[in-house]
Amino acid sequence: MNVLVIGSGAREHALCRSLSLDPAVTALYCAPGNAGIAEVAELHQVDALDGKAVSALAVELGAELVVVGPEAPLVAGVADAVREAGIPVFGPSKEAAELEGSKAFAKDVMAAAGVPTARSYVCTTPEEVAEALDAFGAPYVVKDDGLAAGKGVVVTDDLAAAAAHAAGCERVVIEEFLDGPEVSLFAITDGESVVPLQPAQDFKRALDGDEGPNTGGMGAYSPLPWADPELVQEVLETVLQPTVDEMHRRGTPFSGLLYAGLAITRRGIRVIEFNARFGDPETQVVLARLQTPLAGVLMAAATGELADLPALRWKDDAAVTVVIASHNYPDTPRTGDPITGLAEVAAEDAPHAYVLHAGTKYDGDGSDTVVSAGGRVLSVTATGADLTEARERAYTAVARIGLDGSQHRTDIAAKAAAEA
């Protein structure tokens, strides 16, 4: 089949890499893509938020499946425009994508579906904010109700900082702090059937030891050797299937990738948030372990045939991703710096380690020099027999890469590897 992927980050590079390895994929396109994706897919320029432009491109390319990567196009209704053009699309409708587009909407769905989550208040005035912060106490959890590119959440013991973040949002959700380790669990759904993937854990804080500001994610690993073997089945029964059933009951079926961010608390599993698309950087490690060819799985979800899909097959390998970010990320990142060492990783570390591009582009002078073009620049991904070997391979590859002023965490999966 001919497949068009929408997006330009490391998540989309991971998707394109997996699709490029699928024998069923005869042509692979990505719009707008990046310098790394250009190695595995034909790039096309498009405004990813313009549904008419995306559907027109899909028709022009003869795409038989469109995969929408990022959240903003989904919330803008791009998947609806592609469906109206008669092309199967992996990604929820605009209405269904409100599960990520509005934290308050997600809380309402969870309440109706009986899904366990943190107690919360939706606030629109300074008085409501002050009352909610006082009710829960520190640590304060303040979430922008809308999309915020992974940086709309503040968790802090500083009351003033919590109030300041709330003041910068039109509407906020303030909730109780959930103790315990966090887990990301993706599920593919056609609006009725739900197929969970393997769990992963990501690292949101910028600095080692979970210090520093929240980011879009600085690394991830899978599997989780410390997790209960029954975790996936429990989340399927108590979170994922009830949510999909509730969305179907409302007349807004959710088809695509439902991402549950979970806290494993002393009182049991609690949902921190839902996302309406593959998470970044967890996608990088989950797809590294998926043995079943990807295109057929996504097509089954897009065409309502997930119930007929054979059980997914997974590699025994562990996978680790380390994000290399640009200078000053997550504040205003510096861009335009040349990146070196990519060819060395490809020559020395493949196939066990490879680089997925996030914020990169060619420097524009006609050469093949790749430069930074965003906050998170690269996701260095490696597999191994266990987390220790995967970590070693990932960090060996990271050491080959040069990017002036760049930063990365040195402790991704370290604790889990030591305890495995």
Coordinates of C-alpha atoms in Angstrom, one line a residue:
M1 CA 0.0 0.0 0.0
N2 CA 1.0 3.7 -0.4
V3 CA 1.2 5.4 3.0
L4 CA 1.4 9.1 3.8
V5 CA 2.6 10.1 7.3
I6 CA 1.9 13.7 8.6
G7 CA 4.4 15.3 10.9
S8 CA 8.0 16.2 11.3
G9 CA 9.3 14.9 14.6
A10 CA 11.1 11.8 16.0
R11 CA 7.8 10.1 16.5
E12 CA 7.1 10.4 12.8
H13 CA 10.6 9.3 12.0
A14 CA 10.0 6.2 14.2
L15 CA 6.7 5.5 12.4
C16 CA 8.3 6.0 8.9
R17 CA 11.2 3.8 9.8
S18 CA 8.9 1.0 10.9
L19 CA 6.7 1.5 7.8
S20 CA 9.7 1.5 5.5
L21 CA 10.7 -2.0 6.9
D22 CA 7.2 -3.3 6.2
P23 CA 7.1 -5.3 2.9
A24 CA 3.5 -4.4 2.4
V25 CA 4.4 -0.7 2.0
T26 CA 5.2 0.0 -1.7
A27 CA 5.5 3.8 -1.4
L28 CA 6.1 5.9 1.7
Y29 CA 5.6 9.7 1.9
C30 CA 5.9 12.1 4.7
A31 CA 4.8 15.7 5.0
P32 CA 6.5 17.9 5.9
G33 CA 9.1 15.5 7.4
N34 CA 12.7 16.3 8.4
A35 CA 16.3 15.6 7.3
G36 CA 16.3 12.1 8.8
I37 CA 12.9 11.1 7.5
A38 CA 14.1 12.0 4.0
E39 CA 16.3 8.9 4.1
V40 CA 13.3 6.5 4.3
A41 CA 10.4 8.5 2.8
E42 CA 9.7 10.9 0.0
L43 CA 9.0 14.4 1.5
H44 CA 6.3 16.8 0.5
Q45 CA 5.6 20.3 1.9
V46 CA 2.2 20.8 3.4
D47 CA 0.5 22.9 6.2
A48 CA -0.1 20.0 8.6
L49 CA -3.0 21.9 10.2
D50 CA -4.8 22.5 6.9
G51 CA -7.2 19.5 6.4
K52 CA -8.0 20.5 2.8
A53 CA -4.3 20.7 1.9
V54 CA -3.5 17.4 3.6
S55 CA -6.4 15.5 1.9
A56 CA -5.5 17.1 -1.5
L57 CA -1.9 15.9 -1.1
A58 CA -3.1 12.4 -0.1
V59 CA -5.3 12.2 -3.2
E60 CA -2.5 13.5 -5.4
L61 CA -0.1 10.9 -4.1
G62 CA -2.5 8.1 -4.4
A63 CA -2.2 7.4 -0.6
E64 CA -4.2 4.4 0.6
L65 CA -3.6 5.1 4.3
V66 CA -2.8 8.4 6.0
V67 CA -1.2 8.4 9.4
V68 CA -1.5 11.6 11.4
G69 CA 1.4 11.9 13.9
P70 CA 1.0 15.0 16.0
E71 CA -1.8 16.2 18.2
A72 CA -2.4 19.7 16.8
P73 CA -3.6 18.4 13.3
L74 CA -5.9 15.9 15.0
V75 CA -7.5 18.6 17.2
A76 CA -7.7 20.8 14.1
G77 CA -9.8 18.1 12.3
V78 CA -7.3 17.0 9.7
A79 CA -8.3 13.3 10.0
D80 CA -11.9 14.3 9.3
A81 CA -10.9 16.0 6.0
V82 CA -8.9 13.0 4.9
R83 CA -11.8 10.6 5.7
E84 CA -14.2 12.9 3.7
A85 CA -11.9 12.4 0.7
G86 CA -12.5 8.6 1.1
I87 CA -9.1 7.7 2.3
P88 CA -8.5 5.5 5.4
V89 CA -6.8 7.5 8.1
F90 CA -5.1 6.5 11.3
G91 CA -6.1 9.1 13.8
P92 CA -9.2 10.3 15.7
S93 CA -11.8 12.8 14.5
K94 CA -11.7 16.4 15.8
E95 CA -14.4 15.6 18.3
A96 CA -12.7 12.5 19.6
A97 CA -9.3 14.2 19.8
E98 CA -10.8 16.4 22.5
L99 CA -9.6 13.7 24.8
E100 CA -6.2 15.3 24.5
G101 CA -7.4 18.8 23.4
S102 CA -9.2 19.5 26.6
K103 CA -8.1 18.1 30.0
A104 CA -11.6 19.0 31.4
F105 CA -13.3 17.0 28.6
A106 CA -11.1 14.0 29.4
K107 CA -12.0 14.2 33.1
D108 CA -15.7 14.3 32.2
V109 CA -15.3 11.2 30.0
M110 CA -13.3 9.4 32.7
A111 CA -16.0 10.2 35.3
A112 CA -18.8 8.9 33.0
A113 CA -16.7 5.7 32.2
G114 CA -15.8 5.0 35.8
V115 CA -12.0 5.3 35.0
P116 CA -9.8 5.9 38.0
T117 CA -8.1 9.3 37.9
A118 CA -6.9 12.1 40.2
R119 CA -9.4 14.3 41.9
S120 CA -9.5 17.7 40.2
Y121 CA -11.0 21.1 39.8
V122 CA -11.5 23.1 36.6
C123 CA -10.7 26.7 37.2
T124 CA -11.2 29.9 35.2
T125 CA -10.7 32.6 37.8
P126 CA -7.9 33.5 40.2
E127 CA -10.2 32.9 43.1
E128 CA -11.1 29.4 41.9
V129 CA -7.4 28.7 41.4
A130 CA -6.4 29.8 44.9
E131 CA -9.2 27.7 46.4
A132 CA -8.2 24.6 44.5
L133 CA -4.5 25.0 45.3
D134 CA -5.4 25.4 49.0
A135 CA -7.6 22.3 48.9
F136 CA -5.0 19.9 47.5
G137 CA -1.8 21.5 49.0
A138 CA 1.7 20.8 47.8
P139 CA 3.0 19.3 45.5
Y140 CA 0.8 21.4 43.3
V141 CA -0.3 20.0 39.9
V142 CA -1.5 22.7 37.4
K143 CA -2.4 21.7 33.8
D144 CA -3.3 24.0 31.0
D145 CA -6.7 22.8 29.7
G146 CA -5.6 23.1 26.1
L147 CA -2.8 21.7 24.0
A148 CA 0.7 22.9 25.2
A149 CA 3.1 20.7 23.2
G150 CA 4.0 18.6 26.3
K151 CA 4.9 21.7 28.4
G152 CA 1.5 22.7 29.8
V153 CA 1.9 21.0 33.1
V154 CA 3.7 22.3 36.2
V155 CA 4.3 20.2 39.3
T156 CA 5.8 22.2 42.0
D157 CA 6.0 22.8 45.8
D158 CA 6.2 26.5 45.1
L159 CA 2.7 28.0 45.6
A160 CA 3.6 31.2 43.7
A161 CA 5.0 29.3 40.7
A162 CA 1.8 27.2 40.6
A163 CA -0.4 30.3 40.7
A164 CA 1.7 32.0 38.1
H165 CA 1.4 29.1 35.7
A166 CA -2.4 29.0 36.2
A167 CA -2.6 32.8 35.6
G168 CA -1.0 32.3 32.1
C169 CA -3.8 29.9 31.1
E170 CA -7.4 30.7 30.1
R171 CA -8.7 27.6 31.9
V172 CA -6.7 25.2 34.1
V173 CA -7.2 21.8 35.7
I174 CA -5.8 21.6 39.2
E175 CA -5.6 18.2 40.6
E176 CA -4.2 16.1 43.5
F177 CA -0.6 14.9 43.2
L178 CA -0.4 11.2 42.4
D179 CA 2.5 9.3 44.0
G180 CA 4.2 6.3 42.5
P181 CA 6.0 5.5 39.2
E182 CA 4.5 6.6 35.9
V183 CA 3.8 4.3 32.9
S184 CA 2.8 5.1 29.3
L185 CA 0.5 2.6 27.7
F186 CA -0.5 3.0 24.1
A187 CA -3.6 1.2 22.6
I188 CA -4.6 1.0 19.0
T189 CA -8.4 1.1 18.5
D190 CA -10.9 1.2 15.7
G191 CA -13.6 2.7 18.0
E192 CA -14.8 -0.6 19.4
S193 CA -11.9 -3.1 19.6
V194 CA -8.8 -2.2 21.6
V195 CA -5.3 -3.6 21.2
P196 CA -2.8 -2.5 23.8
L197 CA 0.9 -2.2 23.0
Q198 CA 3.8 -2.8 25.3
P199 CA 4.2 -0.3 28.2
A200 CA 7.0 2.2 28.4
Q201 CA 8.3 4.8 30.8
D202 CA 9.5 8.3 29.7
F203 CA 11.5 11.0 31.5
K204 CA 9.8 14.4 31.5
R205 CA 12.3 16.4 33.5
A206 CA 15.2 18.1 31.7
L207 CA 18.0 17.0 34.1
D208 CA 19.4 13.9 35.7
G209 CA 17.7 12.7 38.8
D210 CA 14.3 14.1 37.6
E211 CA 15.5 17.6 38.3
G212 CA 14.8 20.8 36.2
P213 CA 11.8 21.9 34.3
N214 CA 9.2 19.7 32.5
T215 CA 9.9 19.0 28.9
G216 CA 8.3 17.1 26.0
G217 CA 10.4 14.1 27.1
M218 CA 14.1 13.4 27.4
G219 CA 14.2 9.6 26.9
A220 CA 12.3 6.4 27.4
Y221 CA 12.6 2.7 27.8
S222 CA 10.7 -0.6 27.4
P223 CA 9.9 -3.1 28.8
L224 CA 9.3 -2.3 32.5
P225 CA 10.9 -5.1 34.5
W226 CA 9.5 -3.8 37.7
A227 CA 5.9 -3.6 36.5
D228 CA 3.2 -6.2 37.4
P229 CA 2.8 -8.7 34.6
E230 CA -0.9 -8.2 34.8
L231 CA -0.6 -4.4 34.3
V232 CA -1.5 -4.3 30.7
Q233 CA -4.6 -6.4 31.1
E234 CA -5.8 -4.4 34.1
V235 CA -5.4 -1.1 32.3
L236 CA -7.2 -2.6 29.2
E237 CA -10.2 -3.6 31.4
T238 CA -10.3 -0.6 33.8
V239 CA -9.1 2.3 31.6
L240 CA -8.8 1.7 27.8
Q241 CA -11.9 -0.3 26.9
P242 CA -14.2 1.7 29.2
T243 CA -13.0 5.0 27.6
V244 CA -13.4 3.7 24.1
D245 CA -16.9 2.4 25.0
E246 CA -17.9 5.8 26.5
M247 CA -16.7 7.7 23.4
H248 CA -18.7 5.3 21.3
R249 CA -21.8 5.8 23.5
R250 CA -21.5 9.6 23.0
G251 CA -21.6 9.2 19.2
T252 CA -18.0 10.3 18.9
P253 CA -16.1 7.0 18.5
F254 CA -12.3 7.2 19.1
S255 CA -10.3 5.6 16.3
G256 CA -6.5 5.7 16.2
L257 CA -4.0 5.7 19.0
L258 CA -5.3 6.2 22.6
Y259 CA -2.4 7.0 25.0
A260 CA -2.9 6.6 28.7
G261 CA -0.4 8.3 31.0
L262 CA -0.7 6.3 34.3
A263 CA 0.5 6.6 37.8
I264 CA 0.9 3.4 39.8
T265 CA -0.1 4.7 43.2
R266 CA -0.6 3.0 46.6
R267 CA -4.3 3.0 45.9
G268 CA -4.0 1.4 42.5
I269 CA -3.7 2.6 38.9
R270 CA -4.8 6.3 38.2
V271 CA -4.9 8.0 34.8
I272 CA -2.8 11.2 34.7
E273 CA -3.8 12.1 31.2
F274 CA -5.0 10.9 27.8
N275 CA -3.3 11.7 24.5
A276 CA -4.9 11.1 21.1
R277 CA -1.7 10.0 19.3
F278 CA 1.6 8.1 19.7
G279 CA 3.7 9.7 22.5
D280 CA 7.2 11.0 21.9
P281 CA 9.7 9.6 22.9
E282 CA 7.9 6.4 24.0
T283 CA 7.0 5.5 20.4
Q284 CA 10.7 5.2 19.6
V285 CA 11.1 2.3 22.1
V286 CA 7.8 0.6 21.6
L287 CA 8.1 0.4 17.8
A288 CA 11.7 -0.8 18.2
R289 CA 10.3 -3.9 20.0
L290 CA 7.2 -4.5 17.7
Q291 CA 7.7 -7.5 15.5
T292 CA 4.4 -7.4 13.7
P293 CA 4.5 -5.3 10.5
L294 CA 3.1 -1.9 11.3
A295 CA 1.1 -0.9 8.2
G296 CA -1.5 -3.7 8.5
V297 CA -2.1 -2.9 12.2
L298 CA -2.8 0.8 11.4
M299 CA -4.9 0.0 8.4
A300 CA -7.0 -2.5 10.5
A301 CA -7.7 0.4 13.0
A302 CA -8.5 2.8 10.2
T303 CA -11.0 0.5 8.5
G304 CA -12.7 -1.0 11.5
E305 CA -11.2 -4.4 11.2
L306 CA -9.1 -4.6 14.4
A307 CA -11.1 -7.5 15.8
D308 CA -9.8 -9.7 12.9
L309 CA -6.2 -8.8 13.5
P310 CA -3.9 -11.6 14.8
A311 CA -2.3 -11.1 18.2
L312 CA 0.7 -8.7 18.0
R313 CA 4.2 -10.2 18.1
W314 CA 6.9 -8.6 20.2
K315 CA 10.7 -9.0 20.3
D316 CA 12.3 -10.1 23.6
D317 CA 14.8 -7.2 23.3
A318 CA 14.8 -4.2 25.5
A319 CA 14.9 -0.7 24.0
V320 CA 16.2 2.6 25.2
T321 CA 15.9 6.1 23.7
V322 CA 18.0 9.1 24.7
V323 CA 17.0 12.5 23.5
I324 CA 19.6 15.0 22.5
A325 CA 18.2 18.5 23.0
S326 CA 19.5 21.9 21.8
H327 CA 21.1 24.6 24.0
N328 CA 18.6 26.2 26.4
Y329 CA 15.8 23.7 25.8
P330 CA 13.0 23.7 27.0
D331 CA 13.1 27.5 27.1
T332 CA 14.0 29.3 23.8
P333 CA 16.2 26.7 22.1
R334 CA 19.1 27.7 19.9
T335 CA 18.8 26.4 16.3
G336 CA 21.0 26.3 13.2
D337 CA 23.9 24.4 14.8
P338 CA 25.6 21.7 12.6
I339 CA 25.2 18.1 13.7
T340 CA 28.1 15.7 13.3
G341 CA 28.6 12.0 13.9
L342 CA 25.4 10.7 12.2
A343 CA 27.3 8.8 9.6
E344 CA 29.6 7.3 12.2
V345 CA 26.6 6.0 14.2
A346 CA 25.1 4.5 11.0
A347 CA 28.5 2.8 10.2
E348 CA 29.5 1.7 13.7
D349 CA 26.3 1.0 15.7
A350 CA 23.7 -0.2 13.2
P351 CA 21.5 -2.2 13.4
H352 CA 21.4 -2.2 17.2
A353 CA 21.5 1.6 17.5
Y354 CA 20.2 4.3 15.2
V355 CA 19.3 8.0 15.2
L356 CA 15.8 9.3 14.8
H357 CA 15.5 12.9 13.8
A358 CA 13.2 15.4 15.6
G359 CA 14.2 19.0 15.1
T360 CA 16.5 18.8 12.1
K361 CA 16.8 20.2 8.6
Y362 CA 19.4 20.5 5.8
D363 CA 21.3 23.8 6.2
G364 CA 19.9 25.2 2.9
D365 CA 23.2 25.8 1.1
G366 CA 22.7 22.8 -1.2
S367 CA 25.0 20.6 0.9
D368 CA 24.0 17.6 2.9
T369 CA 24.9 19.2 6.2
V370 CA 22.2 18.6 8.9
V371 CA 21.6 21.4 11.4
S372 CA 19.4 21.7 14.5
A373 CA 15.9 23.1 13.9
G374 CA 14.1 22.7 17.2
G375 CA 14.3 22.0 20.9
R376 CA 14.5 18.2 20.9
V377 CA 16.9 17.5 18.0
L378 CA 17.6 13.7 17.9
S379 CA 16.3 10.5 19.6
V380 CA 19.2 8.0 19.8
T381 CA 17.5 4.6 20.0
A382 CA 19.1 1.2 20.8
T383 CA 18.0 -2.3 21.5
G384 CA 19.7 -5.1 23.4
A385 CA 19.2 -8.3 25.2
D386 CA 18.3 -6.4 28.4
L387 CA 18.1 -2.7 29.5
T388 CA 21.8 -2.7 30.5
E389 CA 22.9 -3.6 27.0
A390 CA 20.4 -1.3 25.3
R391 CA 21.6 1.6 27.5
E392 CA 25.2 0.9 26.7
R393 CA 24.5 0.9 23.0
A394 CA 22.4 4.0 23.2
Y395 CA 25.0 6.0 25.1
T396 CA 27.9 4.8 22.9
A397 CA 26.0 6.2 19.9
V398 CA 25.2 9.4 21.8
A399 CA 28.9 9.9 22.4
R400 CA 29.6 9.9 18.6
I401 CA 27.2 12.8 18.0
G402 CA 28.4 16.4 18.1
L403 CA 26.0 19.4 18.5
D404 CA 27.4 22.5 20.1
G405 CA 25.7 23.4 23.4
S406 CA 23.5 20.3 23.3
Q407 CA 22.2 18.5 26.4
H408 CA 21.0 15.0 27.3
R409 CA 20.2 13.0 30.4
T410 CA 22.8 10.4 31.4
D411 CA 20.4 8.4 33.6
I412 CA 17.7 7.1 31.2
A413 CA 16.6 3.6 32.3
A414 CA 19.6 3.5 34.8
K415 CA 17.5 2.6 37.8
A416 CA 15.4 0.1 36.0
A417 CA 18.4 -1.6 34.5
A418 CA 20.1 -1.8 37.9
E419 CA 17.1 -3.4 39.5
A420 CA 16.3 -5.8 36.6

